[in-house]
Coordinates of C-alpha atoms in Angstrom, one line a residue:
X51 CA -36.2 -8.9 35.3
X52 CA -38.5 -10.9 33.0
X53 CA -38.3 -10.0 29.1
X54 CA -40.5 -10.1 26.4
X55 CA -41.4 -12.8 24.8
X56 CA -39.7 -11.3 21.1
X57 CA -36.7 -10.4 22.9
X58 CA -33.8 -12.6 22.8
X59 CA -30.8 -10.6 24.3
X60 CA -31.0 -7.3 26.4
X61 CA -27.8 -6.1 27.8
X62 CA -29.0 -3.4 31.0
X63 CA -26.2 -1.0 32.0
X64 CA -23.5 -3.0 31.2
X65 CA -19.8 -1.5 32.6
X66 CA -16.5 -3.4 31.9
X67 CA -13.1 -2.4 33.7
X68 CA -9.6 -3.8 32.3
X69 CA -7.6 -4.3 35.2
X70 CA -3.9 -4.1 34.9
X71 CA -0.4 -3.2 37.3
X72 CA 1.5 0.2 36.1
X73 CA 5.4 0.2 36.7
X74 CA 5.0 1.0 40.4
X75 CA 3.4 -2.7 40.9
X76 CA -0.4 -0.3 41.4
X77 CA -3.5 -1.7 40.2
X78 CA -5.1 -0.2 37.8
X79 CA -8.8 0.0 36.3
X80 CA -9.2 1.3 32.9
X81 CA -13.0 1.8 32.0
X82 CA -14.0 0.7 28.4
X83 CA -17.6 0.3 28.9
X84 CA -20.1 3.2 30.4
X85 CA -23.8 1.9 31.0
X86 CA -24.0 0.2 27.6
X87 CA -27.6 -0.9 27.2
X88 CA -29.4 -2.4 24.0
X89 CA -31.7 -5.1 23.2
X90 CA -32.0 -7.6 20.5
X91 CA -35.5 -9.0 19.2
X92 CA -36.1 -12.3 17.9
X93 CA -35.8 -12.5 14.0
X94 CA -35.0 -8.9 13.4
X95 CA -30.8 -7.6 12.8
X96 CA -29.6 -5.2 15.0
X97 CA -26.4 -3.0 14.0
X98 CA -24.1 -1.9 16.1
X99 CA -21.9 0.7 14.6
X100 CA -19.0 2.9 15.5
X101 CA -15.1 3.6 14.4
X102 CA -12.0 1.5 15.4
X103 CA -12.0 1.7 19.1
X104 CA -15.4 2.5 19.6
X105 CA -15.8 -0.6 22.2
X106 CA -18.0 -2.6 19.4
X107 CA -16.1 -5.9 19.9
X108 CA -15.2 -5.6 23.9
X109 CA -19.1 -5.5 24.1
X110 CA -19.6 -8.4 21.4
X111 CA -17.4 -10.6 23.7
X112 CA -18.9 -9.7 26.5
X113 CA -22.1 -10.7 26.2
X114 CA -20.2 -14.6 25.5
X115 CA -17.9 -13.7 28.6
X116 CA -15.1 -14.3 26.5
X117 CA -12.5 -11.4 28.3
X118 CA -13.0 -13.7 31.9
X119 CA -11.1 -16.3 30.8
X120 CA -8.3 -14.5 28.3
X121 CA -7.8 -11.3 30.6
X122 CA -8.3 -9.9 34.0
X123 CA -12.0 -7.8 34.0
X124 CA -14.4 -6.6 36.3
X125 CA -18.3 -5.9 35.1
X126 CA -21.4 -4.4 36.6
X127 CA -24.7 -4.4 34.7
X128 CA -26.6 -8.2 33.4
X129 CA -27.4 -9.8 30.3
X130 CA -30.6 -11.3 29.4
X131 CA -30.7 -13.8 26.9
X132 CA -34.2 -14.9 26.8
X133 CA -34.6 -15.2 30.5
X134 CA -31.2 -16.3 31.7
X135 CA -29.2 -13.6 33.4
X136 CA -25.9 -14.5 31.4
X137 CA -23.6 -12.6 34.4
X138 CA -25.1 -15.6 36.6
X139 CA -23.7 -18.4 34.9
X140 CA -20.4 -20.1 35.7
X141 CA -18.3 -20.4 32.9
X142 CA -19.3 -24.4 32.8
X143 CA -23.2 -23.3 32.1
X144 CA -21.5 -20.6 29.7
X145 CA -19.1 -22.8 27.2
X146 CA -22.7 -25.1 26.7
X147 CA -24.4 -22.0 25.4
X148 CA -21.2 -20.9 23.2
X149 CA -21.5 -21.9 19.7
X150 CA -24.6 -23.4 20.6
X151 CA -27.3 -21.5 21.7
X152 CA -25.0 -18.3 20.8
X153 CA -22.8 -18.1 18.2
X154 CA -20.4 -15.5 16.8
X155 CA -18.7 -14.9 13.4
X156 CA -15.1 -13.7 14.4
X157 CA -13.6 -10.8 12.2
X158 CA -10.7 -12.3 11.2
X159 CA -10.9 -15.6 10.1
X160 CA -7.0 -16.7 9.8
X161 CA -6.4 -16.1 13.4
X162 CA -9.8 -17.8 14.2
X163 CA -9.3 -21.1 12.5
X164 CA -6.4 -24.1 14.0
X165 CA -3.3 -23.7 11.2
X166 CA -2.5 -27.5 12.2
X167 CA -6.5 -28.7 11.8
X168 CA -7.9 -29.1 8.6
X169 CA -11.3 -27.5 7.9
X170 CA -13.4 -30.2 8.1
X171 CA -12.2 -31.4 11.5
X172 CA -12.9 -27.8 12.7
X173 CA -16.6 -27.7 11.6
X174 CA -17.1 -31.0 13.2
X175 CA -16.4 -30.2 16.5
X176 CA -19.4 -28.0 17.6
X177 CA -21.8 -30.8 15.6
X178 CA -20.2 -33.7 18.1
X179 CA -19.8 -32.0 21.2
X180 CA -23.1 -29.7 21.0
X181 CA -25.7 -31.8 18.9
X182 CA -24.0 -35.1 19.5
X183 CA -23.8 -36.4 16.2
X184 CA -21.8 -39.2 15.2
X185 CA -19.0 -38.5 12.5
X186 CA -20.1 -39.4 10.1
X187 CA -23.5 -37.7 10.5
X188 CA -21.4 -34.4 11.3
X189 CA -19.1 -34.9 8.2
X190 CA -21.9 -34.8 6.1
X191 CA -23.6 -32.0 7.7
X192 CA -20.3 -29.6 7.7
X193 CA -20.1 -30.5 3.9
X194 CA -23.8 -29.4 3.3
X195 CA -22.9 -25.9 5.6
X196 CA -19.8 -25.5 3.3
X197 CA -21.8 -25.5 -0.2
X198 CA -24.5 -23.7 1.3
X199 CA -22.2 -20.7 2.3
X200 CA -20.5 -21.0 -1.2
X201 CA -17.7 -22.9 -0.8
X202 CA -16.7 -24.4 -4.5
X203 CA -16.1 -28.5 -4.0
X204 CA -17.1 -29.1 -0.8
X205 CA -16.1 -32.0 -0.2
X206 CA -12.8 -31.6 -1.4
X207 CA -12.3 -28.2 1.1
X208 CA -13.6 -30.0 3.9
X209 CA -9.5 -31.9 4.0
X210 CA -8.3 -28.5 3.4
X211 CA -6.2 -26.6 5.8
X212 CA -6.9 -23.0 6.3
X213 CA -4.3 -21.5 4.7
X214 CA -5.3 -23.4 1.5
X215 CA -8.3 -21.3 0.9
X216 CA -8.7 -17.7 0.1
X217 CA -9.0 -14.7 2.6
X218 CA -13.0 -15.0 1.3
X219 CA -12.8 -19.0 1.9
X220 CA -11.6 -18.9 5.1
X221 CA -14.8 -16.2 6.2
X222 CA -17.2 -18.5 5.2
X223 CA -15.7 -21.6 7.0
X224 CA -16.2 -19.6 10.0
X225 CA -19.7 -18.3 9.1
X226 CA -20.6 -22.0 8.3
X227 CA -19.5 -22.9 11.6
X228 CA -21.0 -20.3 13.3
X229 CA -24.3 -21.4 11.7
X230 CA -23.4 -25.2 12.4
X231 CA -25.8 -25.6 15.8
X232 CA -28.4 -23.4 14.1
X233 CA -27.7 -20.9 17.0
X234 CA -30.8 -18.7 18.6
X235 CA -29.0 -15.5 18.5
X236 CA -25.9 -14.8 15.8
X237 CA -23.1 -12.1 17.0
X238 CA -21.7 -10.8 13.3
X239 CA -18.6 -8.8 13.9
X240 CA -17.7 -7.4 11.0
X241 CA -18.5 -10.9 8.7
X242 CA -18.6 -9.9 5.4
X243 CA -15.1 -7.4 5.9
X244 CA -13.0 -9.9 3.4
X245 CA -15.5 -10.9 1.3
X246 CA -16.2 -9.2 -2.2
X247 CA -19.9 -7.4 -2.9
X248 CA -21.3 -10.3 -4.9
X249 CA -20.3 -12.7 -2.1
X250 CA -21.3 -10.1 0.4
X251 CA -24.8 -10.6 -1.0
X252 CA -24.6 -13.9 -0.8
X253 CA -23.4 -14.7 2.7
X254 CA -26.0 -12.0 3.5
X255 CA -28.8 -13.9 2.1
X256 CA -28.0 -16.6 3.9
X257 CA -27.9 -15.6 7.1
X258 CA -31.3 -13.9 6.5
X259 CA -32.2 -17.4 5.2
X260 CA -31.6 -18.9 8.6
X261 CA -33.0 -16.2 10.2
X262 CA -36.2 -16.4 9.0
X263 CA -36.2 -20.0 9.1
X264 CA -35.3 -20.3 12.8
X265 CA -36.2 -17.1 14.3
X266 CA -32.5 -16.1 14.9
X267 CA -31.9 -12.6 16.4
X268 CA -28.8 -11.4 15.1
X269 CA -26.7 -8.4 16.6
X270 CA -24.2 -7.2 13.7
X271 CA -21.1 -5.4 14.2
X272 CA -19.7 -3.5 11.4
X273 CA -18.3 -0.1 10.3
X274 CA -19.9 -0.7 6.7
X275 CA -22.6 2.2 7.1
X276 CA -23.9 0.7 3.4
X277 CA -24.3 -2.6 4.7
X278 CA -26.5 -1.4 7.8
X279 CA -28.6 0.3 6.2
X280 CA -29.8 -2.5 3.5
X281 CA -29.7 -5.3 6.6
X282 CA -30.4 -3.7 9.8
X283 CA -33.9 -2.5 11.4
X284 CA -32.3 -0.9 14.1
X285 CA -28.8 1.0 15.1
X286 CA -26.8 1.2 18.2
X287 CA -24.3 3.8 17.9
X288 CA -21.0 3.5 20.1
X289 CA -18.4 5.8 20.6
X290 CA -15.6 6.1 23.3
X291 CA -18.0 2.8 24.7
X292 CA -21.0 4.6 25.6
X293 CA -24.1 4.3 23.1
X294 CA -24.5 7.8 22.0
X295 CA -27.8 7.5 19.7
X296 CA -30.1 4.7 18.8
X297 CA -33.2 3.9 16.7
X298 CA -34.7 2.8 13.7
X299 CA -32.4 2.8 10.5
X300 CA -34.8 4.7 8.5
X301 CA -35.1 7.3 11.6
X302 CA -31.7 7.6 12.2
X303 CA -30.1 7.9 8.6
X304 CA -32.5 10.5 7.7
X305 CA -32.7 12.3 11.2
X306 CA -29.6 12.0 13.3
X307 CA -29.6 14.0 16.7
X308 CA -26.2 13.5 17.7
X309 CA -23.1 15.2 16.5
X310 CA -20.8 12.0 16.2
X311 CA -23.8 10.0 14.5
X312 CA -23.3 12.9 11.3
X313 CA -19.6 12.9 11.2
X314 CA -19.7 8.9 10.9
X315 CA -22.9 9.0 8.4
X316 CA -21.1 12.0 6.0
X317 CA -17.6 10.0 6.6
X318 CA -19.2 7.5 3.9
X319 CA -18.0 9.5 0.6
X320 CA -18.7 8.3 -3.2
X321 CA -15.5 10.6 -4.2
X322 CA -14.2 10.3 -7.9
X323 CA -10.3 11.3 -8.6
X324 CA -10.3 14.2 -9.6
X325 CA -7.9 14.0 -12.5
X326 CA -5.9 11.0 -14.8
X327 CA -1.9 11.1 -13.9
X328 CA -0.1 9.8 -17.2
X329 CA 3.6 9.1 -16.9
X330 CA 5.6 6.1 -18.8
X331 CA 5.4 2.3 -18.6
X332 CA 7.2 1.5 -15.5
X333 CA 5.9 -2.1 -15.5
X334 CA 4.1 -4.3 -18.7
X335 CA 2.5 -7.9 -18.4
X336 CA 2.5 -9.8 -21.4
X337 CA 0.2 -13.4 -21.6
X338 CA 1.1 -13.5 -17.9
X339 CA -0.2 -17.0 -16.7
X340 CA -0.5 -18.7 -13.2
X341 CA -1.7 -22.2 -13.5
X342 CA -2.2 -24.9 -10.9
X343 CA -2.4 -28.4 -11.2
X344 CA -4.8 -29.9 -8.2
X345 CA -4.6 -33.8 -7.4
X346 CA -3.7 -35.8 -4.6
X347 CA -1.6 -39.0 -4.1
X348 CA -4.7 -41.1 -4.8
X349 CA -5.1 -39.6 -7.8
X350 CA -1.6 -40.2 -9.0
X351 CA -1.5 -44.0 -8.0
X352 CA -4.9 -44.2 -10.2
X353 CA -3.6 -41.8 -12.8
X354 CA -6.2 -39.7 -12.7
X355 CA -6.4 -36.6 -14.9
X356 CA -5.5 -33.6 -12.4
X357 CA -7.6 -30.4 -12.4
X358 CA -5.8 -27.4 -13.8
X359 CA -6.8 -23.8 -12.0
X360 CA -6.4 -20.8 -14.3
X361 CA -6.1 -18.5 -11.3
X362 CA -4.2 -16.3 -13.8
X363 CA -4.5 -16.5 -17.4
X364 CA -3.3 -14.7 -20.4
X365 CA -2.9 -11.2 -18.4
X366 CA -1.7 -8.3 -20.2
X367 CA -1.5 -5.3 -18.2
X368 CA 0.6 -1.7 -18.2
X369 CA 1.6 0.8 -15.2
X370 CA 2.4 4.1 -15.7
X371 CA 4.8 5.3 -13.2
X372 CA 3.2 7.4 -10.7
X373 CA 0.0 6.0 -11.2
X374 CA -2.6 4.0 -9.8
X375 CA -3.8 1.1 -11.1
X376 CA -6.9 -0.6 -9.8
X377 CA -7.5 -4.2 -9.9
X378 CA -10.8 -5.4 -8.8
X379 CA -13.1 -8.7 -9.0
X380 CA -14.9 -10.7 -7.2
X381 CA -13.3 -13.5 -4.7
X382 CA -11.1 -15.9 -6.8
X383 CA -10.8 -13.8 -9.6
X384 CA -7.2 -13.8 -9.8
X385 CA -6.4 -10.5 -8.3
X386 CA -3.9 -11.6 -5.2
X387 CA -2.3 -14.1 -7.4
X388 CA -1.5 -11.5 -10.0
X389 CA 0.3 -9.6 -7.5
X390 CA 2.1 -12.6 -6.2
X391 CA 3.5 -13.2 -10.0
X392 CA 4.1 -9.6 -10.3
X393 CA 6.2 -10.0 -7.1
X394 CA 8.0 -13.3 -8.3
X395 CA 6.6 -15.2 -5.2
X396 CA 4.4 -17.7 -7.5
X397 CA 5.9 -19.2 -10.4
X398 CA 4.5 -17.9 -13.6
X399 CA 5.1 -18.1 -17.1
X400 CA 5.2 -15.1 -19.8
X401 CA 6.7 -11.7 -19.8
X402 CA 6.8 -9.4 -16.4
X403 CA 8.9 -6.1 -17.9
X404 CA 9.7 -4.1 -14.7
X405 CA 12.0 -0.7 -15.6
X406 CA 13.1 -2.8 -19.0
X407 CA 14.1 -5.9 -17.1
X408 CA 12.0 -8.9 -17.7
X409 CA 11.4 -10.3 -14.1
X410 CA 10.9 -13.9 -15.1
X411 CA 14.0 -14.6 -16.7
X412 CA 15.6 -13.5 -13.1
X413 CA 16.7 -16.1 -10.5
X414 CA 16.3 -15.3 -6.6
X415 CA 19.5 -13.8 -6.6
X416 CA 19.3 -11.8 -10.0
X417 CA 16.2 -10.5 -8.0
X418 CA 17.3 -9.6 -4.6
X419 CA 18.5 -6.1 -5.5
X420 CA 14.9 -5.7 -7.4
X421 CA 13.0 -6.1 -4.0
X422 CA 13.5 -2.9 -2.4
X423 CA 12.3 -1.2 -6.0
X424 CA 8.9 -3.2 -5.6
X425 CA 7.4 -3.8 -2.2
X426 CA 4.2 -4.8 -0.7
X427 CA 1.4 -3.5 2.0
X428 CA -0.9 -6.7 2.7
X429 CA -4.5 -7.1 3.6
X430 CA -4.1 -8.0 7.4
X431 CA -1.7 -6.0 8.9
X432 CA -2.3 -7.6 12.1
X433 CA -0.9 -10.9 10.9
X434 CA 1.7 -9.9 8.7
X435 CA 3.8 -7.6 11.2
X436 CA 6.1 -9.9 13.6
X437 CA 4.2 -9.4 17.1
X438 CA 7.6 -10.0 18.5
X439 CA 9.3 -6.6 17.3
X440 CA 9.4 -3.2 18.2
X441 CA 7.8 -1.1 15.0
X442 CA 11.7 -0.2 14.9
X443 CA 12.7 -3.3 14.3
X444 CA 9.9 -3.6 12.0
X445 CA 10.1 -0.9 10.0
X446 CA 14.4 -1.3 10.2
X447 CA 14.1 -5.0 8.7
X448 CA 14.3 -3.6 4.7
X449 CA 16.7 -0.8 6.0
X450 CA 19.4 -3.6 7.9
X451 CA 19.1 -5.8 4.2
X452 CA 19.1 -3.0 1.6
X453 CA 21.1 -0.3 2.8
X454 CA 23.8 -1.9 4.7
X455 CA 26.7 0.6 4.7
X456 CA 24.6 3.3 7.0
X457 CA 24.9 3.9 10.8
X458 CA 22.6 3.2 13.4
X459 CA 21.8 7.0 14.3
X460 CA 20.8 7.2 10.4
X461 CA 18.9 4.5 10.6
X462 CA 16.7 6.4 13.7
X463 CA 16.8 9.1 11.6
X464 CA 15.2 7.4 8.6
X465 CA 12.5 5.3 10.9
X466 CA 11.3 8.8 12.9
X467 CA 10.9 10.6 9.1
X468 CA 9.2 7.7 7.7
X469 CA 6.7 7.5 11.3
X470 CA 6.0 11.1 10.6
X471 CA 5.4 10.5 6.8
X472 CA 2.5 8.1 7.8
X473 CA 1.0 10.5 10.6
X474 CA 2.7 8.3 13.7
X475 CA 4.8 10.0 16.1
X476 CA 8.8 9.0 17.1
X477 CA 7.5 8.1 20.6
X478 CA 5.6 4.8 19.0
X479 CA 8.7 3.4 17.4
X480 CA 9.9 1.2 20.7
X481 CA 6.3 -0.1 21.4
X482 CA 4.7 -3.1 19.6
X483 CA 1.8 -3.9 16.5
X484 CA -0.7 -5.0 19.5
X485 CA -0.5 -1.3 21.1
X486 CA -2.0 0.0 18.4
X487 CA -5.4 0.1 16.9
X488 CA -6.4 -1.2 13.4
X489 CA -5.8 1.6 11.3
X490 CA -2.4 2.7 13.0
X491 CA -1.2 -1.1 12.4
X492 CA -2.2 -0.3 8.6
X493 CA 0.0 3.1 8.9
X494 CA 3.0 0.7 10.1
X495 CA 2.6 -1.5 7.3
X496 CA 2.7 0.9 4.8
X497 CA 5.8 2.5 6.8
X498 CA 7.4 -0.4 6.7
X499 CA 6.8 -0.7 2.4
X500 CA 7.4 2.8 1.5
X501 CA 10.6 3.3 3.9
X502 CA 12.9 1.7 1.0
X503 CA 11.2 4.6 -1.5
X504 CA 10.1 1.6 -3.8
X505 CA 9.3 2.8 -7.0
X506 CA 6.5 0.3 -7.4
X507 CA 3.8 -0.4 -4.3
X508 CA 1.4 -3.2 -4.7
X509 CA -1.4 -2.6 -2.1
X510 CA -3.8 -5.7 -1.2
X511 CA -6.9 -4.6 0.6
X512 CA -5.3 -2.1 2.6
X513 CA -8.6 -0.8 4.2
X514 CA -10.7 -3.4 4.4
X515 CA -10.7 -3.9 7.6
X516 CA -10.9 -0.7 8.4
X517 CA -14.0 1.9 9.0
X518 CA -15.2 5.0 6.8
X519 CA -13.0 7.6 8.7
X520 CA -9.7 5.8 8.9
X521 CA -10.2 4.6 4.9
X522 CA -10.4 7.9 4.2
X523 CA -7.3 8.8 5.9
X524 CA -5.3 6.1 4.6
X525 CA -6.6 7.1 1.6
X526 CA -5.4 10.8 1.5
X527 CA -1.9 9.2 3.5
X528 CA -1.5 7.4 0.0
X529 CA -2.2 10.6 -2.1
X530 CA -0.1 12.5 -0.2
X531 CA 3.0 9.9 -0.7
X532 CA 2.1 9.1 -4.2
X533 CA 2.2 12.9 -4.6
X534 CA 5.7 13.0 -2.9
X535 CA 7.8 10.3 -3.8
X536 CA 5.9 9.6 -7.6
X537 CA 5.0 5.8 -6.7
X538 CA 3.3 3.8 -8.7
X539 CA 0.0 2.1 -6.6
X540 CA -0.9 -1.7 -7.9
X541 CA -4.1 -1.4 -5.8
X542 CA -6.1 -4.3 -4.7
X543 CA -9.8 -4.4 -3.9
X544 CA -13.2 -5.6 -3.5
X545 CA -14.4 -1.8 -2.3
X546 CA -14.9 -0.1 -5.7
X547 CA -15.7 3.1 -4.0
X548 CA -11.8 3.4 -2.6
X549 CA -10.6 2.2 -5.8
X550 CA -12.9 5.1 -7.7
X551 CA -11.2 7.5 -5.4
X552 CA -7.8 6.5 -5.9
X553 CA -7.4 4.9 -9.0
X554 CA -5.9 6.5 -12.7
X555 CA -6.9 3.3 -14.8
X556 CA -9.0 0.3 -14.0
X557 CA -8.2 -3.7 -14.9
X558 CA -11.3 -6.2 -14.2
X559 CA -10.6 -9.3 -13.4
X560 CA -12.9 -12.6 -14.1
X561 CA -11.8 -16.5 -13.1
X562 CA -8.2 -14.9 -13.6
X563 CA -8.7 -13.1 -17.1
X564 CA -8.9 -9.3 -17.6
X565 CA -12.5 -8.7 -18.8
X566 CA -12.2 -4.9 -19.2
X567 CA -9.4 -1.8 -18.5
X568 CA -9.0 1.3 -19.2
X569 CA -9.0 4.8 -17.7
X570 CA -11.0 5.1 -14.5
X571 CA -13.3 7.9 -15.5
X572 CA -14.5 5.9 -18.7
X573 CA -15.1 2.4 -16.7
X574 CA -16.6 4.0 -13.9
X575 CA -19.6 6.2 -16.0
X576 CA -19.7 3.9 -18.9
X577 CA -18.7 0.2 -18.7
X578 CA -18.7 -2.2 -21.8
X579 CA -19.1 -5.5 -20.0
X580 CA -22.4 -7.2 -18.1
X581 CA -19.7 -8.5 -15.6
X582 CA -18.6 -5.0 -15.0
X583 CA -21.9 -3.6 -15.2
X584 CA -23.5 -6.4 -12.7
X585 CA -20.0 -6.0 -10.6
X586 CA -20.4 -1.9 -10.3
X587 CA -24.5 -2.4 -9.4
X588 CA -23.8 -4.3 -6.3
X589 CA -21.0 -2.1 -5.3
X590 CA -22.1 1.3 -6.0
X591 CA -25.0 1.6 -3.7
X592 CA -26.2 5.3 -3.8
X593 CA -25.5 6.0 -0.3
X594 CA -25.4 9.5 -0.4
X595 CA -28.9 10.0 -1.6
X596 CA -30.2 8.8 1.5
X597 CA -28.3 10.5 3.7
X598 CA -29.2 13.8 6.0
X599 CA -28.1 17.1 4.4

C-alpha cells in the first residue's frame, strides 16, 4: 500500500477481538472493532467523536499497540503511518516510535503520571532515552515545555510530585510530555476534559502552535462536540466501534445523514433552569480564608521569606436549602479548595455556619456526626471508588459508620433503593467500578453520597469526563433527587453550560476571591464584571446556531 505524501496515519479495515475464558474454562472472542477505517493528513486535526463506549479509545491505543502487551487481543486490518505498516512491527520497533515519533495525551492524567516520581524526573525520561540528551540539557528543556503549556513557576513544579498540582496541572504535565520529542503525529484523547475554557484555549493554541511549526497530524478524541467544531477539519463518527459517518466539519454539522450523527449533534443543549428555588440559609461563609505558606528546607536554613497562596480569601457565601449553588472559575481559582474548607478537610480560618453550627470551632470528633449531613461526589470517579469493593461494599461503607444499629437485610434493602434511585439495577451491586462505563461509575458515586440523605451535597466536576448524553442524564438524575429529597447542590465546574442548567444562584471565583454572585438568571444575561464577561465569552459558544434543524 503506498500513501500519500500528506498522509501521516491511515488505519484500513481495522478489527480488534478481546479474548477472554467464560466460567466453563471456553474461550471467548468479544468484537469491539468492525472495519474501522480513517486517515489522518499531515498538519490538519482530525476528530474522532462518539459517546462513552463508542470504541474511541480501544482504537486510539491501537494504533500504539498498547492492548498487546496489557491484555490478550487479536486484530485484522493495518496501520500506515507514513509508510510503515504499524501491524508489522515487533513491539521492540514499536516502544522506539512511542512517545517519539507518536505520542498521545492520556485522558486522565492522575492515573498516567508515577505517584512516587516527581514531575520533572517524568518529563525527562522521553528527552534521555528518545533524543538522548544529557540531564541537564533535558532539565532545561522539560522546564521550557512546562512554562510553555502554562505551568506557573516552572522551575519550582518541575520537583513537584503529581499530586501536588491541580487536576488542570497535572493535564498539562502530560501534554508537555506528550509534546516533549516534538512527535509527527499527536493522539489527543479527550486532553482538554479537566482543564477550564480559558486554559482550554490555551493548551489548544499550543498544540496548533506545534502543529504548524512541525507539520504534526493530530487525531483528537473527544466527546466535546463545541470543541470539534472550532479545532477539527474533519470528523470520524464511532458508534458500537464501527464508523457510522465521516466528513468535513462544516459538511457534517450542517448536513448529517446518519441518524446517530443527529441525536449526538442535538444532545449538545444550551438549557437555562427554568425557574429560581428559594428556601432558607442552610449553610453561610463568613471571610472564609485558606492560606498556604510555600518554602522549602533551604529556604528555612536561609530564612527566606516564604510565599503565601491565597487559594481562598475573604469568601462570603450563602446556600439556600434545596438549592443549587454554582461555583465556577477558571483553574486555580479557588473553587476545590472552598469545598475542601467547607468540608473541614483543609484548615481554614473564619466562620462556616452549617444548620446554626459554626463548623470551625468543631474538632474531628465534634464533627463526625456532621459527615453524613454533608457529603461529597468527586471529579474522577474512577479514582476515588476502591477498585477492590463490590459497589455494595461501596455504597454500604457510610451505611456500616452512620447507621450502625440496622440489619444486614436492611442494609440490602437500602443499597437496591438507592441503585434504583440512580437508574442502576440490583443485579450491579456484587460487581466492581471497572465493570462499568464512565457515566455508570459517576451514578455509583453519587449513590454512594446521596445514600446517607445528606442534607448538603457538594458536587466537584461530576460530568466532566463525561459526554453530551450521559451529562444530560446525570444532569436530570440530580433534578430528579434534588426534587425528592430537597438537597442542597454546592456544584463545582468549569462547564458553564451544566452549571446554567442546574444552578439557582451563581458565585465567581478569581485567584480565590468571589468576584461576582447572585441569582443565575441575572449573571447569566447580564454580568457586571469583565472577568465574568471575558469568562462567559469563551464558554458560551453558540452551538446551537450552527447546528442542523
Amino acid at each position: 500500500m503506498i500513501t500519500r505524501p500528506d498522509m501521516f496515519l491511515k488505519a484500513d479495515r481495522l478489527n480488534l477481538w478481546f479474548n477472554s475464558y467464560n466460567n466453563d474454562n471456553e474461550l471467548e472472542h468479544t468484537q469491539v472493532l468492525h472495519d474501522v477505517s480513517f486517515e489522518v493528513k499531515s498538519g490538519e486535526t482530525t476528530a474522532l467523536v462518539g459517546e462513552s463506549g463508542s470504541g474511541k479509545s480501544v482504537t486510539a491505543f491501537s494504533i500504539l499497540r498498547l492492548l498487546e502487551e496489557s491484555s490478550s487481543v487479536t486484530s485484522t486490518g493495518s496501520i500506515y503511518f507514513k509508510d510503515r505498516d504499524l501491524y508489522s512491527l515487533t513491539l521492540g520497533e514499536m516502544r522506539l516510535i512511542r512517545g517519539n515519533k507518536i505520542a498521545m495525551i492520556f485522558q486522565e492524567p492522575m492515573t498516567s503520571l508515577n505517584p512516587v516520581y516527581t514531575i520533572g524526573s517524568q518529563m525527562m525520561e522521553p528527552l534521555v532515552f528518545h533524543q538522548k540528551m544529557n540531564k541537564k540539557k533535558a532539565k532545561k528543556e522539560a522546564i521550557q515545555l512546562l512554562h510553555r503549556t502554562g505551568i506557573d513557576d516552572p522551575e519550582n513544579r518541575f520537583h513537584a510530585f503529581p499530586h501536588q498540582l491541580s487536576g488542570g496541572q497535572r493535564q498539562r504535565v502530560i501534554i508537555a510530555m506528550a509534546l516533549a520529542c516534538k512527535p509527527s503525529f499527536l493522539i489527543a484523547d479527550e486532553p482538554t476534559t479537566s482543564l477550564d475554557v480559558t486554559i482550554q484555549a490555551q493548551i489548544l493554541e499550543l498544540i496548533e502552535d506545534i502543529q504548524a511549526e512541525y507539520g504534526m497530524g493530530v487525531l483528537l478524541i473527544t466527546h466535546d462536540l463545541v470543541l470539534v467544531r472550532k479545532n477539527a477539519k474533519y470528523i470520524y463518527i464511532m458508534e458500537k466501534g464501527r464508523i457510522v459517518e465521516h466528513g468535513a466539519t462544516e459538511r457534517l454539522f450542517s448536513s448529517p445523514s446518519n441518524s446517530y450523527t443527529k441525536r449526538l449533534l442535538t444532545a449538545t443543549w444550551q438549557q437555562q433552569k427554568s425557574e429560581t428555588r428559594e428556601g432558607p440559609v442552610i449553610l453561610r461563609t463568613d471571610n472564609l480564608n485558606c492560606h498556604f505558606q510555600m518554602g522549602s528546607s533551604w529556604d528555612r536554613l536561609f530564612k527566606k521569606e516564604k510565599r503565601v497562596i491565597k487559594a481562598v480569601d475573604k469568601v462570603s457565601l450563602k446556600l439556600l436549602q434545596g438549592t443549587t449553588c454554582g461555583v465556577v472559575g477558571e483553574s486555580g481559582s479557588g473553587k476545590t479548595t472552598l469545598a475542601m474548607a467547607i468540608l473541614k478537610l483543609v484548615k481554614s480560618q473564619g466562620d462556616i455556619i452549617f444548620d446554626g453550627q459554626n463548623l470551625e470551632k468543631m474538632n474531628d470528633r465534634m464533627m463526625r456526626p456532621l459527615r453524613k449531613d454533608i457529603q461529597i461526589v468527586f471529579q474522577d470517579p474512577f479514582s476515588s471508588l476502591s477498585p477492590r469493593l463490590t459497589v455494595e461494599e461501596i455504597i454500604n461503607e457510610g451505611i456500616k459508620v452512620h447507621m450502625p444499629g440496622i440489619t444486614k437485610e436492611q442494609q440490602k434493602d437500602i443499597i437496591s433503593t438507592t441503585l434504583h434511585e440512580v437508574g442502576l439495577t440490583e443485579d450491579m451491586a456484587l460487581r466492581y467500578p471497572h465493570e462499568f462505563s464512565g457515566g455508570q461509575r459517576q451514578r455509583i458515586a453519587i449513590a454512594r453520597a446521596i445514600v446517607l440523605k445528606p442534607r448538603l451535597l457538594i458536587l466537584d466536576e461530576p460530568t466532566s469526563a463525561l459526554d453530551v448524553t450521559i451529562q444530560a442524564q446525570i444532569i436530570e438524575l440530580l433534578h430528579a433527587l434534588q426534587k425528592k429529597h430537597n438537597i442542597t447542590y454546592l456544584f463545582i465546574s468549569h462547564d458553564l453550560r451544566v452549571v446554567r442548567a442546574l444552578a439557582d444562584y451563581i458565585v465567581v471565583m478569581q485567584h480565590g476571591q468571589v468576584v461576582e454572585s447572585g441569582p443565575a438568571k441575572e449573571i447569566f444575561t447580564s454580568p457586571a464584571q469583565e472577568y465574568t464577561q471575558t469568562l462567559f465569552k469563551a464558554a458560551l459558544y453558540d452551538f446551537q446556531a450552527h447546528l442542523p434543524s
